[in-house]
Every structure is written in structure tokens, then in C-alpha cells.
């Protein structure tokens, strides 16, 4: 699992706190036991073979099942103990940490790992079954998933705080066509939703910049490089001096966040409880 996660024997050795020859020897023993090579070295890159991929998938499932067992035993003893693994899209990073804060205050012994990635990154982790729960707006249609819709995630047009269009009502699309756009990178769900919406409106924005961060977009918008479309959650009241939301006809783009996990996956007690907690927090 460490080799699959880290992509090199040196890095796998580092995270396992053992030496590189120890990892190489253990991998060889593992391959001998399986009876097939588990990885190939292509240049400096390690690629898992089909047998390697299968072994990693089974190891992940076993490790998660064992983690769930430990959590259940701890629960019988009246304790909430164990790990919660979450992978969320970048738009959700403005909401999920707040819910985690109240959850961890209630269960201080729970360890949390929170991965914040764009949609492509979260879908990648979901395909590999690496986490307990996933949060995103556009679930991949080819996967069999349990999907719990829990909060609106409207996508709004933002401009610098002193832009002449701020406070104008129902700005026509034709007017914002004169502006330069800053959009999220390809692979982002925000970008995907924008492109689908622009296509529906037959609108072709003049894209000046693509950026892989909502924060970098906000600062670029504030610096006058263009206007953008971002999740309303990414525009906090603290950003009022930097950017403002424009009232453009056809916007916001409606969108919702889902909590997802693969159908058939047995959630650990902590994951089940966090799912309920996230829904309640959103409801409040
Ligand atoms: P992203 O988020 O733009 O960070 O990929 C998209 C989403 O809200 O699902």
C-alpha cells in the first residue's frame, strides 16, 4: 500500500520507517508468495502490475475492515476511537473543516485525515477506495455510489470589489462577454459545471487565465486580471474588500454537494456518525 501511495521504494521505506533494502526484500517475498511480479520499474517510475493493483485493492479493503472492527470494539467499551479518512473537493474546504471541528470536539480521540483535491483528484481516490467518505458536486456517473445530497453549492460570478458592474441588477450575459475570465483548471468540478452552463447559454468566455486554486483566483480577480465563476462558499464575508458577487442573468449556476461512498462499502462507526453529523451541520 505504501508503494502504491508513494510511487517509489525510497518513499515507501520512509513512510514505513524502515530501510530501502528492507522494503525491497519484503516486496520480493510478497511477490514470491503471490507467485507473480507486483510492480515494474520503468525508468525511475514504479508501475504496479495487474496482480499488484489487485493486491493493493484487497489490502486496502482488509485494512479498512480491520479499522472498522477496532472502532466497534472501542464502541463496546464506550469509546469513539479510530481514524476518519475524508477526501473533499476544494470548494468544500470552506465548509467541511467547521463540521470536523465540532465532530472532533465531541470525539477527541478520533484521528482525521482530510485530503483536499480537485474533482479529478477526489474521483481518483474514490476509484481506489482510499477513504471512508468523499464530498463533491458532480458524482462520476460510471461508478455505483451511495449519494447523500447535503448542501447547495451555487456557483456565482465574481469581480473585483470596485468593478463598475458591482450592485448592478440582472447584468446581461452580453455585457460580461466584454470581460476577461479567470477559470479553474481542467479536472476541476467548478470548471466542468461552468463549461456545461456556458454551453447551455451558448456563451464563449474570453479566458485569460486558468488557475488551480480558488484563493489564487480571488486574488487575481481582486488584482483586476478578470472576472471568474466560483463557489459561493469560496467567497467569504472577509473577502468583501477583495471581490464582490455580480448579479448576472442566468447565474448562479445551481449545484449541490454530495457525500459519497461506493455502494456495498460497509462504513465504519465513525464514518457513519460523521455522515450524520455533516448532514445535521449543513441543515443547521
Ligand atoms: P473543484 O470542486 O472545482 O474543486 O473540483 C468541484 C465541486 O464542488 O465538486
Coordinates of C-alpha atoms in Angstrom, one line a residue, residues 158-169 171 243-247:
X158 CA -17.2 37.3 -9.0
X159 CA -15.5 40.6 -9.9
X160 CA -13.1 42.9 -8.1
X161 CA -14.8 44.8 -5.3
X162 CA -14.6 48.2 -7.1
X163 CA -15.7 46.8 -10.5
X164 CA -18.3 49.1 -12.2
X165 CA -20.8 46.2 -12.5
X166 CA -21.0 45.7 -8.7
X167 CA -24.5 46.4 -7.4
X168 CA -26.0 46.5 -11.0
X169 CA -29.1 44.3 -11.3
X171 CA -26.5 42.1 -15.8
X243 CA -14.2 40.7 -4.5
X244 CA -17.9 41.0 -5.0
X245 CA -20.6 38.7 -6.4
X246 CA -22.2 40.1 -9.6
X247 CA -25.9 39.7 -10.3

